[in-house]
mmCIF file of C-alpha atoms and ligand atoms in Angstrom:
data_model
loop_
_atom_site.group_PDB
_atom_site.id
_atom_site.type_symbol
_atom_site.label_atom_id
_atom_site.label_comp_id
_atom_site.label_asym_id
_atom_site.label_seq_id
_atom_site.Cartn_x
_atom_site.Cartn_y
_atom_site.Cartn_z
ATOM 1 C CA MET A 1 -29.551 82.944 -58.142
ATOM 2 C CA GLY A 2 -26.320 84.811 -59.315
ATOM 3 C CA ARG A 3 -24.280 86.608 -56.600
ATOM 4 C CA ILE A 4 -22.331 90.028 -56.714
ATOM 5 C CA ASP A 5 -19.627 91.728 -54.365
ATOM 6 C CA LEU A 6 -19.799 95.335 -54.370
ATOM 7 C CA HIS A 7 -17.506 96.338 -51.313
ATOM 8 C CA ILE A 8 -13.536 95.253 -52.125
ATOM 9 C CA HIS A 9 -10.243 96.768 -51.120
ATOM 10 C CA THR A 10 -7.195 96.581 -53.067
ATOM 11 C CA THR A 11 -3.446 97.324 -52.890
ATOM 12 C CA TYR A 12 -4.400 101.201 -54.036
ATOM 13 C CA SER A 13 -5.914 101.517 -50.085
ATOM 14 C CA ASP A 14 -5.005 99.076 -47.572
ATOM 15 C CA GLY A 15 -6.125 95.695 -49.311
ATOM 16 C CA THR A 16 -3.460 93.360 -49.986
ATOM 17 C CA VAL A 17 -4.447 91.964 -53.521
ATOM 18 C CA SER A 18 -4.255 94.137 -56.822
ATOM 19 C CA PRO A 19 -7.219 95.274 -58.714
ATOM 20 C CA SER A 20 -6.533 92.698 -61.501
ATOM 21 C CA ASP A 21 -6.368 89.767 -59.371
ATOM 22 C CA VAL A 22 -9.583 90.885 -57.165
ATOM 23 C CA VAL A 23 -11.140 90.973 -60.481
ATOM 24 C CA THR A 24 -9.773 87.503 -61.083
ATOM 25 C CA LEU A 25 -10.798 85.995 -58.019
ATOM 26 C CA ALA A 26 -14.234 87.554 -58.237
ATOM 27 C CA HIS A 27 -14.661 85.860 -61.791
ATOM 28 C CA GLN A 28 -13.123 82.668 -60.521
ATOM 29 C CA ALA A 29 -16.052 82.767 -57.629
ATOM 30 C CA GLY A 30 -18.419 82.733 -60.432
ATOM 31 C CA LEU A 31 -19.702 86.449 -59.461
ATOM 32 C CA LYS A 32 -21.946 88.049 -61.876
ATOM 33 C CA ALA A 33 -20.270 91.552 -61.044
ATOM 34 C CA LEU A 34 -18.034 93.271 -58.515
ATOM 35 C CA SER A 35 -17.156 96.760 -57.165
ATOM 36 C CA ILE A 36 -13.823 97.939 -56.315
ATOM 37 C CA THR A 37 -14.308 100.206 -53.533
ATOM 38 C CA ASP A 38 -10.974 101.695 -52.262
ATOM 39 C CA HIS A 39 -10.539 104.246 -49.332
ATOM 40 C CA ASP A 40 -10.641 107.751 -50.522
ATOM 41 C CA THR A 41 -9.316 106.596 -53.977
ATOM 42 C CA THR A 42 -10.419 105.612 -57.520
ATOM 43 C CA ASP A 43 -6.739 104.919 -58.554
ATOM 44 C CA GLY A 44 -7.201 101.382 -58.882
ATOM 45 C CA LEU A 45 -10.450 101.360 -61.034
ATOM 46 C CA PRO A 46 -8.576 101.620 -64.315
ATOM 47 C CA GLU A 47 -6.745 98.803 -63.669
ATOM 48 C CA GLY A 48 -9.649 96.462 -62.252
ATOM 49 C CA LEU A 49 -11.798 97.910 -65.170
ATOM 50 C CA LYS A 50 -9.478 96.573 -67.755
ATOM 51 C CA GLN A 51 -9.109 93.202 -66.347
ATOM 52 C CA ALA A 52 -13.014 93.146 -65.875
ATOM 53 C CA SER A 53 -13.613 93.734 -69.551
ATOM 54 C CA ARG A 54 -11.116 91.297 -70.402
ATOM 55 C CA LEU A 55 -12.856 88.550 -68.439
ATOM 56 C CA GLY A 56 -16.403 89.449 -69.239
ATOM 57 C CA ILE A 57 -17.305 90.071 -65.208
ATOM 58 C CA GLU A 58 -19.154 93.154 -64.806
ATOM 59 C CA CYS A 59 -17.277 96.148 -62.504
ATOM 60 C CA LEU A 60 -19.386 98.932 -61.124
ATOM 61 C CA PRO A 61 -16.746 101.643 -60.507
ATOM 62 C CA GLY A 62 -16.859 102.373 -56.585
ATOM 63 C CA ILE A 63 -15.155 104.403 -53.441
ATOM 64 C CA GLU A 64 -15.326 104.352 -49.737
ATOM 65 C CA ILE A 65 -14.929 107.357 -47.927
ATOM 66 C CA SER A 66 -14.397 107.795 -44.411
ATOM 67 C CA SER A 67 -16.520 110.565 -42.754
ATOM 68 C CA GLN A 68 -18.085 111.748 -39.459
ATOM 69 C CA PHE A 69 -21.906 111.881 -38.621
ATOM 70 C CA GLN A 70 -22.710 112.965 -35.093
ATOM 71 C CA GLY A 71 -19.110 112.468 -33.994
ATOM 72 C CA LYS A 72 -19.095 108.635 -35.105
ATOM 73 C CA GLU A 73 -16.812 107.500 -38.013
ATOM 74 C CA THR A 74 -19.203 106.950 -40.954
ATOM 75 C CA HIS A 75 -18.264 105.113 -44.008
ATOM 76 C CA ILE A 76 -20.050 106.177 -47.402
ATOM 77 C CA LEU A 77 -19.902 103.883 -50.180
ATOM 78 C CA GLY A 78 -20.160 105.755 -53.851
ATOM 79 C CA TYR A 79 -21.431 103.633 -57.221
ATOM 80 C CA GLY A 80 -21.399 104.325 -60.529
ATOM 81 C CA LEU A 81 -19.698 107.899 -60.160
ATOM 82 C CA ALA A 82 -18.040 109.754 -62.809
ATOM 83 C CA TRP A 83 -14.681 109.600 -60.829
ATOM 84 C CA ASN A 84 -12.507 111.438 -62.984
ATOM 85 C CA ASP A 85 -14.107 114.697 -62.083
ATOM 86 C CA PRO A 86 -11.115 117.135 -61.356
ATOM 87 C CA THR A 87 -13.193 118.697 -58.531
ATOM 88 C CA PHE A 88 -13.811 115.456 -56.967
ATOM 89 C CA GLN A 89 -10.237 114.194 -57.320
ATOM 90 C CA ASP A 90 -9.020 117.157 -55.668
ATOM 91 C CA ARG A 91 -11.680 116.537 -52.766
ATOM 92 C CA LEU A 92 -10.150 112.913 -52.570
ATOM 93 C CA LEU A 93 -6.363 114.062 -52.739
ATOM 94 C CA THR A 94 -7.226 116.374 -49.612
ATOM 95 C CA LEU A 95 -8.783 113.247 -47.751
ATOM 96 C CA ARG A 96 -5.432 111.373 -48.301
ATOM 97 C CA GLN A 97 -3.670 114.224 -47.192
ATOM 98 C CA SER A 98 -5.245 114.188 -43.873
ATOM 99 C CA ARG A 99 -4.049 110.619 -43.494
ATOM 100 C CA HIS A 100 -0.574 111.580 -43.820
ATOM 101 C CA ALA A 101 -1.187 113.948 -40.952
ATOM 102 C CA ARG A 102 -2.432 111.746 -38.796
ATOM 103 C CA ASN A 103 -0.502 108.281 -39.365
ATOM 104 C CA PRO A 104 3.128 109.976 -38.125
ATOM 105 C CA GLU A 105 1.248 111.042 -35.065
ATOM 106 C CA MET A 106 0.220 107.546 -34.169
ATOM 107 C CA ILE A 107 3.501 106.209 -35.294
ATOM 108 C CA GLN A 108 5.185 108.867 -32.604
ATOM 109 C CA ARG A 109 2.689 107.251 -30.101
ATOM 110 C CA LEU A 110 4.095 103.852 -30.733
ATOM 111 C CA THR A 111 7.832 105.074 -30.562
ATOM 112 C CA ASP A 112 6.945 106.605 -27.458
ATOM 113 C CA LEU A 113 5.506 103.289 -26.143
ATOM 114 C CA GLY A 114 9.071 101.857 -26.908
ATOM 115 C CA LEU A 115 8.120 100.520 -30.391
ATOM 116 C CA SER A 116 10.436 100.983 -33.202
ATOM 117 C CA LEU A 117 8.987 101.836 -36.514
ATOM 118 C CA THR A 118 9.039 104.684 -39.223
ATOM 119 C CA TYR A 119 6.662 106.265 -41.483
ATOM 120 C CA ASP A 120 8.793 105.202 -44.425
ATOM 121 C CA GLU A 121 8.222 101.709 -43.343
ATOM 122 C CA VAL A 122 4.657 101.999 -43.092
ATOM 123 C CA LYS A 123 4.435 103.821 -46.510
ATOM 124 C CA ALA A 124 6.548 101.024 -48.074
ATOM 125 C CA VAL A 125 3.977 98.448 -46.999
ATOM 126 C CA ALA A 126 1.236 100.779 -48.337
ATOM 127 C CA GLY A 127 2.689 101.141 -51.900
ATOM 128 C CA SER A 128 0.074 103.771 -52.406
ATOM 129 C CA ASP A 129 -1.306 107.239 -51.199
ATOM 130 C CA SER A 130 -4.224 105.952 -49.286
ATOM 131 C CA VAL A 131 -2.054 104.959 -46.315
ATOM 132 C CA GLY A 132 -4.198 103.699 -43.208
ATOM 133 C CA ARG A 133 -3.981 101.865 -39.998
ATOM 134 C CA PRO A 134 -3.973 98.338 -41.578
ATOM 135 C CA HIS A 135 -0.474 99.311 -43.196
ATOM 136 C CA ILE A 136 0.594 100.178 -39.639
ATOM 137 C CA ALA A 137 -0.453 97.178 -38.343
ATOM 138 C CA GLN A 138 1.270 95.048 -40.826
ATOM 139 C CA VAL A 139 4.667 96.826 -39.938
ATOM 140 C CA LEU A 140 3.908 95.799 -35.948
ATOM 141 C CA LEU A 141 2.891 92.197 -37.569
ATOM 142 C CA SER A 142 6.188 91.917 -39.477
ATOM 143 C CA LYS A 143 8.463 93.046 -36.484
ATOM 144 C CA GLY A 144 6.902 90.613 -34.156
ATOM 145 C CA TYR A 145 5.381 93.513 -32.032
ATOM 146 C CA VAL A 146 1.793 91.868 -32.188
ATOM 147 C CA SER A 147 0.704 88.431 -33.151
ATOM 148 C CA GLY A 148 -1.987 89.472 -35.724
ATOM 149 C CA ILE A 149 -3.500 92.310 -37.236
ATOM 150 C CA GLN A 150 -6.525 91.981 -34.683
ATOM 151 C CA GLU A 151 -4.108 92.365 -31.861
ATOM 152 C CA ALA A 152 -2.717 95.657 -33.395
ATOM 153 C CA PHE A 153 -5.958 96.859 -33.508
ATOM 154 C CA SER A 154 -7.014 96.121 -29.870
ATOM 155 C CA ARG A 155 -3.515 97.033 -28.349
ATOM 156 C CA TYR A 156 -2.773 99.838 -30.180
ATOM 157 C CA LEU A 157 -4.515 101.211 -33.170
ATOM 158 C CA GLY A 158 -8.084 100.841 -32.605
ATOM 159 C CA ASN A 159 -10.541 103.301 -31.308
ATOM 160 C CA GLY A 160 -9.389 103.687 -27.469
ATOM 161 C CA GLY A 161 -6.096 101.831 -28.280
ATOM 162 C CA ALA A 162 -2.732 103.101 -26.715
ATOM 163 C CA ALA A 163 -1.592 104.804 -30.136
ATOM 164 C CA TYR A 164 -5.036 105.794 -31.428
ATOM 165 C CA VAL A 165 -5.339 109.368 -32.912
ATOM 166 C CA PRO A 166 -9.002 110.470 -34.380
ATOM 167 C CA ARG A 167 -8.539 111.852 -37.818
ATOM 168 C CA ASP A 168 -9.808 115.011 -39.161
ATOM 169 C CA LEU A 169 -13.074 113.674 -41.301
ATOM 170 C CA PRO A 170 -15.397 115.436 -43.536
ATOM 171 C CA GLU A 171 -18.962 115.488 -42.822
ATOM 172 C CA THR A 172 -20.983 112.506 -43.727
ATOM 173 C CA THR A 173 -23.549 114.783 -45.555
ATOM 174 C CA ASP A 174 -20.955 116.783 -47.400
ATOM 175 C CA VAL A 175 -19.391 113.101 -48.892
ATOM 176 C CA ILE A 176 -22.944 112.070 -49.697
ATOM 177 C CA ALA A 177 -23.218 115.259 -51.604
ATOM 178 C CA TRP A 178 -19.836 115.027 -53.359
ATOM 179 C CA ILE A 179 -20.316 111.674 -54.689
ATOM 180 C CA ARG A 180 -23.964 112.818 -55.965
ATOM 181 C CA GLU A 181 -22.724 115.694 -57.748
ATOM 182 C CA VAL A 182 -20.230 113.054 -59.973
ATOM 183 C CA GLY A 183 -23.515 111.182 -60.659
ATOM 184 C CA GLY A 184 -22.796 108.541 -58.037
ATOM 185 C CA LEU A 185 -25.143 106.589 -55.950
ATOM 186 C CA ALA A 186 -24.379 107.248 -51.805
ATOM 187 C CA VAL A 187 -24.897 104.336 -49.959
ATOM 188 C CA LEU A 188 -23.875 103.809 -46.134
ATOM 189 C CA ALA A 189 -21.452 101.149 -45.455
ATOM 190 C CA HIS A 190 -21.535 98.571 -42.637
ATOM 191 C CA PRO A 191 -24.497 100.268 -40.818
ATOM 192 C CA THR A 192 -23.313 98.627 -37.404
ATOM 193 C CA TRP A 193 -20.701 101.047 -36.844
ATOM 194 C CA ILE A 194 -22.992 104.008 -36.637
ATOM 195 C CA HIS A 195 -25.028 102.789 -33.758
ATOM 196 C CA ASN A 196 -24.954 99.594 -31.965
ATOM 197 C CA SER A 197 -28.984 99.188 -31.471
ATOM 198 C CA PRO A 198 -31.468 98.949 -34.268
ATOM 199 C CA LEU A 199 -33.338 101.853 -33.132
ATOM 200 C CA GLY A 200 -30.226 104.075 -33.186
ATOM 201 C CA VAL A 201 -29.408 102.672 -36.708
ATOM 202 C CA ARG A 202 -32.855 103.847 -37.805
ATOM 203 C CA GLN A 203 -32.768 107.282 -36.256
ATOM 204 C CA SER A 204 -29.434 107.858 -37.854
ATOM 205 C CA CYS A 205 -30.551 106.535 -41.428
ATOM 206 C CA GLU A 206 -33.206 108.688 -41.459
ATOM 207 C CA LYS A 207 -31.308 111.708 -40.866
ATOM 208 C CA LEU A 208 -28.891 110.427 -43.563
ATOM 209 C CA LYS A 209 -31.871 109.831 -46.055
ATOM 210 C CA ALA A 210 -32.740 113.623 -45.511
ATOM 211 C CA GLY A 211 -29.266 114.403 -45.971
ATOM 212 C CA GLY A 212 -29.266 112.731 -49.477
ATOM 213 C CA LEU A 213 -28.304 108.951 -48.788
ATOM 214 C CA GLN A 214 -29.735 106.833 -51.404
ATOM 215 C CA GLY A 215 -28.888 103.466 -50.379
ATOM 216 C CA LEU A 216 -27.788 100.985 -47.501
ATOM 217 C CA GLU A 217 -25.478 98.045 -47.353
ATOM 218 C CA VAL A 218 -27.909 95.602 -46.148
ATOM 219 C CA PHE A 219 -25.787 92.409 -46.838
ATOM 220 C CA TYR A 220 -22.110 92.477 -45.378
ATOM 221 C CA GLY A 221 -19.692 89.741 -44.636
ATOM 222 C CA THR A 222 -20.142 90.049 -40.836
ATOM 223 C CA HIS A 223 -23.412 90.518 -40.625
ATOM 224 C CA SER A 224 -25.960 87.904 -38.724
ATOM 225 C CA SER A 225 -28.838 86.916 -40.445
ATOM 226 C CA ARG A 226 -30.860 88.801 -38.033
ATOM 227 C CA GLU A 227 -28.920 91.984 -38.815
ATOM 228 C CA THR A 228 -29.489 91.241 -42.536
ATOM 229 C CA SER A 229 -33.073 91.042 -42.207
ATOM 230 C CA GLU A 230 -33.340 94.119 -40.063
ATOM 231 C CA TYR A 231 -31.497 96.185 -42.666
ATOM 232 C CA LEU A 232 -33.486 94.770 -45.455
ATOM 233 C CA ASN A 233 -36.597 96.073 -43.623
ATOM 234 C CA LEU A 234 -35.042 99.141 -42.685
ATOM 235 C CA ALA A 235 -34.297 99.964 -46.359
ATOM 236 C CA ARG A 236 -37.451 98.996 -47.588
ATOM 237 C CA ARG A 237 -39.363 101.129 -44.846
ATOM 238 C CA LEU A 238 -37.055 104.010 -46.089
ATOM 239 C CA ASP A 239 -37.024 103.567 -49.282
ATOM 240 C CA LEU A 240 -33.251 103.230 -49.754
ATOM 241 C CA LEU A 241 -31.537 101.069 -52.397
ATOM 242 C CA ILE A 242 -30.246 97.897 -51.126
ATOM 243 C CA THR A 243 -26.609 96.916 -51.719
ATOM 244 C CA GLY A 244 -24.010 94.417 -50.237
ATOM 245 C CA GLY A 245 -20.327 93.085 -50.133
ATOM 246 C CA SER A 246 -17.566 91.379 -48.335
ATOM 247 C CA ASP A 247 -15.228 94.204 -47.337
ATOM 248 C CA PHE A 248 -12.443 91.993 -48.823
ATOM 249 C CA HIS A 249 -9.157 93.155 -47.871
ATOM 250 C CA GLY A 250 -7.147 90.317 -48.651
ATOM 251 C CA ALA A 251 -4.263 89.253 -46.016
ATOM 252 C CA VAL A 252 -5.150 91.900 -43.528
ATOM 253 C CA LYS A 253 -8.732 90.395 -42.887
ATOM 254 C CA PRO A 254 -7.759 86.731 -43.582
ATOM 255 C CA ASP A 255 -11.296 85.310 -42.662
ATOM 256 C CA ILE A 256 -13.297 87.425 -45.358
ATOM 257 C CA ALA A 257 -13.248 86.058 -48.884
ATOM 258 C CA ILE A 258 -14.168 87.725 -51.943
ATOM 259 C CA GLY A 259 -18.253 86.805 -52.666
ATOM 260 C CA VAL A 260 -18.790 84.703 -49.527
ATOM 261 C CA GLY A 261 -17.501 86.904 -46.676
ATOM 262 C CA ARG A 262 -17.105 84.224 -43.734
ATOM 263 C CA GLY A 263 -18.640 81.774 -45.749
ATOM 264 C CA LYS A 264 -22.541 82.744 -45.595
ATOM 265 C CA LEU A 265 -22.749 86.011 -47.281
ATOM 266 C CA LYS A 266 -24.927 86.084 -50.487
ATOM 267 C CA VAL A 267 -25.418 89.073 -52.274
ATOM 268 C CA PRO A 268 -27.994 88.560 -54.780
ATOM 269 C CA ASP A 269 -27.465 89.756 -58.349
ATOM 270 C CA SER A 270 -31.074 90.877 -58.597
ATOM 271 C CA LEU A 271 -29.683 94.309 -56.565
ATOM 272 C CA LEU A 272 -27.826 95.245 -59.733
ATOM 273 C CA ASP A 273 -30.812 96.292 -61.672
ATOM 274 C CA PRO A 274 -32.533 98.684 -59.419
ATOM 275 C CA LEU A 275 -28.873 100.313 -58.853
ATOM 276 C CA LYS A 276 -28.554 100.745 -62.463
ATOM 277 C CA GLN A 277 -31.721 102.014 -62.796
ATOM 278 C CA ALA A 278 -31.383 104.816 -60.220
ATOM 279 C CA LEU A 279 -27.992 105.557 -62.231
ATOM 280 C CA GLY A 280 -29.768 105.694 -65.539
ATOM 281 C CA SER A 281 -32.499 107.536 -64.563
ATOM 282 C CA LYS A 282 -29.941 110.533 -63.022
ATOM 283 C CA ARG A 283 -28.014 110.405 -66.090
ATOM 284 C CA GLY A 284 -31.025 110.533 -68.660
HETATM 285 P P1 AMP B 301 -8.091 104.298 -41.116
HETATM 286 O O1 AMP B 301 -8.659 104.272 -42.867
HETATM 287 O O2 AMP B 301 -6.448 104.451 -41.194
HETATM 288 O O3 AMP B 301 -8.674 104.737 -40.356
HETATM 289 O O4 AMP B 301 -8.115 102.800 -41.144
HETATM 290 C C1 AMP B 301 -9.304 102.111 -41.389
HETATM 291 C C2 AMP B 301 -9.466 100.918 -41.466
HETATM 292 O O5 AMP B 301 -8.897 99.948 -40.809
HETATM 293 C C3 AMP B 301 -10.878 100.278 -41.598
HETATM 294 O O6 AMP B 301 -11.465 100.334 -42.760
HETATM 295 C C4 AMP B 301 -10.615 98.626 -41.666
HETATM 296 O O7 AMP B 301 -10.138 98.169 -42.863
HETATM 297 C C5 AMP B 301 -9.722 98.355 -40.801
HETATM 298 N N1 AMP B 301 -10.099 98.317 -39.401
HETATM 299 C C6 AMP B 301 -10.455 99.294 -38.487
HETATM 300 N N2 AMP B 301 -10.819 98.614 -37.356
HETATM 301 C C7 AMP B 301 -10.237 97.070 -37.322
HETATM 302 C C8 AMP B 301 -10.171 96.223 -36.493
HETATM 303 N N3 AMP B 301 -10.697 95.912 -35.121
HETATM 304 N N4 AMP B 301 -9.548 94.808 -37.072
HETATM 305 C C9 AMP B 301 -9.050 94.922 -38.430
HETATM 306 N N5 AMP B 301 -9.200 95.941 -39.202
HETATM 307 C C10 AMP B 301 -9.682 97.485 -38.853
HETATM 308 ZN ZN1 ZN B 302 -9.811 98.899 -45.321
HETATM 309 FE FE1 FE B 303 -15.579 100.824 -43.953
HETATM 310 FE FE1 FE B 304 -14.621 98.733 -46.628
#
């Protein structure tokens, strides 16, 4: 069985490895295919696709968009989308601008707590316009305010942390519609985020499917084997496409590697054909 990895971040959002280098890593790991899925941006795709065609590895265009469903932050992956569409790009730009409204508020809270950092320092670390909490965490780490990225989230930046500010997020069903408008497949990422009980996940997935959701990220870097089999059953029961990936971020999540996650992840390449068929049947 060949393996794939359909959930990878790069320097164009909050990953620390460039698009060409993630493609090279995927190739070196022997993967059959990968997808670059940066937060709220497709700007890393041209570089990644170029390197993929140079190395002869398949690269499915992707994105991960943050949204809210029933008050909970919910991430939707989009695959095979016609990402150059101007209306779609305008929507993404608005989402990235909302990051620029929120980040300075978190930095102000950190400053109020006596920590010294500026948004310019955070933007310099980000190096792109999809700026997020992991970039703030990197600055806190480099200044010695925390001993690791995890501590930055648990003390300050995570939901409930001392400097946490919620972000103005689009509704999940709108995000699903935007992805489908440009011919993409809309997939729920890391389903454990939306509910901590299997029944809660199931009920949410049923509602999201009624709202246009087409797939579920069954295989994930941090899923236990029990979670994987639960989500596999759920995807089959609801007739959702099955996807999987590591959620690789490079140095900000050093325990997650491309293709293998924390070591046990195996996303079978047999998932690719059904995804391509679903994409093809929409185009045809
Ligand atoms: P943002 O997009 O600015 O809200 O940041 C969210 C991103 O931060 C997520 O997509 C993860 O990559 C990362 N993140 C969220 N919670 C944690 C955590 N507890 N530890 C490390 N990274 C996290
Ligand atoms: Zn991220
Ligand atoms: Fe995510
Ligand atoms: Fe992700």
